Amino acid sequence: MTSTEASGVRRDPRSFKRATLLELFFDVFYVAMFAQLSMRFAADPSWGGLGQSLILLLAAWWTWSVTALATEFYDPRLRVIQIVIASTVFGVVLMACAVPGAYGDRGLLFAGAYVGLHLVRGILLVAALRRRSAHARAQRFLFWFCVSGSLWLVGGFVDPAWRAPLWAGALVIDYLAAALRYPTPLRGRVPLDQYDQLSVHFGERYQQIAILVLGELGLMATLQFGGVEYSPARTVAFLAAIAIALLFWQIYVLQTDKFVDRSAHRNPRGAARLASYVYAVLVTGVIATSAGVELVIHQPLGTTPATWLVLLVGGPVLFVLGRMGSEYVLLRLLSRSRLGWLALLVVLTPVLSALAPIFVTVVTMGVLVGITLTDMWRTRREATAQ
């Protein structure tokens, strides 16, 4: 950490635009988090298991998005912000370690780490910040994390059968409070004009985490293929998984420069308020796909259970919908061709249930190829028209 002191509490949108090295270091730990979550989805692909894993994923994602918003609103050169990021690293590491046993003997560890890192952030900011608007913002966040934190901690203590409902309720509070701009007694809501100043840094932070989660898909496929007995079917499944990761990347990078520009200059309020929700869908899609790929590499042939279809088909659908959400929020674009390809994949799902997992993966890959080719054709046509 540096000793550089910032001239003010609030980040100046015209100042440095790149993420700090500490922010990038923080992101690296999410590779472990994403890997743990992917394995958690694959370890228990029952309906109940998928729901439990989704709760953990949404909690992990909320930690990242709130931290990213803090480093966008507050100047990351401030010593207190650097301490906040460093302390959050410890919380994320503990959460990642607790993921496999979060609904067993590590429930309190997961809940305690999640609540602890949010409370530490809030307390440090409230204690250190003196500027009125920044201080009030930190108080609002701290109040609502205290409210949701009680459910998280109770869930960590009670019988595991009650854990998922309590944690789901806590997540509803976390996500809904942010959507309502943290309405707090005696403090009101976060003023809308505080969402109107964003720097290019904000868009780049989301790009960086998206690339990391896409890399996790390729990483997990490689690790799983390297750890199983070789067979032609598993080789095809592995190659299809790498192809899906590359297709995800191609779909993601389309018009990405426009997204960064719009988030900072054209529609900062929409980007600041909706990015965390839109990317929650995108990240969930990638992690679900990664878990599905892990299952297929281990068992490429045989029947395809319904819950496997949720991962193998639902994952790519969520990813594309998440990317389309970004396009709509920032560019007011809605790709009909992508909707058509996704509708085709959904319509084919009953047929896919009769196929082996490897064929489901190949068909899904084919739909992604169709989306990519259609995107390229549309982009070329638009460039020609200009």
XYZ file of C-alpha atoms in Angstrom, residues 38 48 50 63 102 120 122 148 159-160 162 201 203 207 229 251 272 294 311 320 326 341 379-380 385:
25
model
C -18.172 -24.072 -9.694
C -31.855 -28.238 -3.569
C -28.365 -25.839 -7.039
C -19.152 -8.652 -2.001
C -21.180 -23.811 3.980
C -15.447 -3.719 8.900
C -18.725 0.261 7.090
C -29.098 -8.425 6.729
C -29.736 -26.279 11.875
C -28.537 -26.513 8.246
C -33.011 -23.613 7.998
C -12.507 2.984 -14.162
C -16.550 0.000 -16.672
C -14.597 -5.941 -17.685
C -8.895 -41.176 -17.429
C -19.938 -12.511 -27.392
C -24.001 2.514 -11.363
C -17.122 -30.495 -15.096
C -26.353 -26.031 -15.976
C -26.132 -14.226 -23.115
C -25.699 -4.597 -20.529
C -31.061 -18.323 -30.967
C -21.706 -5.617 -36.939
C -20.317 -5.750 -40.470
C -24.199 1.345 -43.484
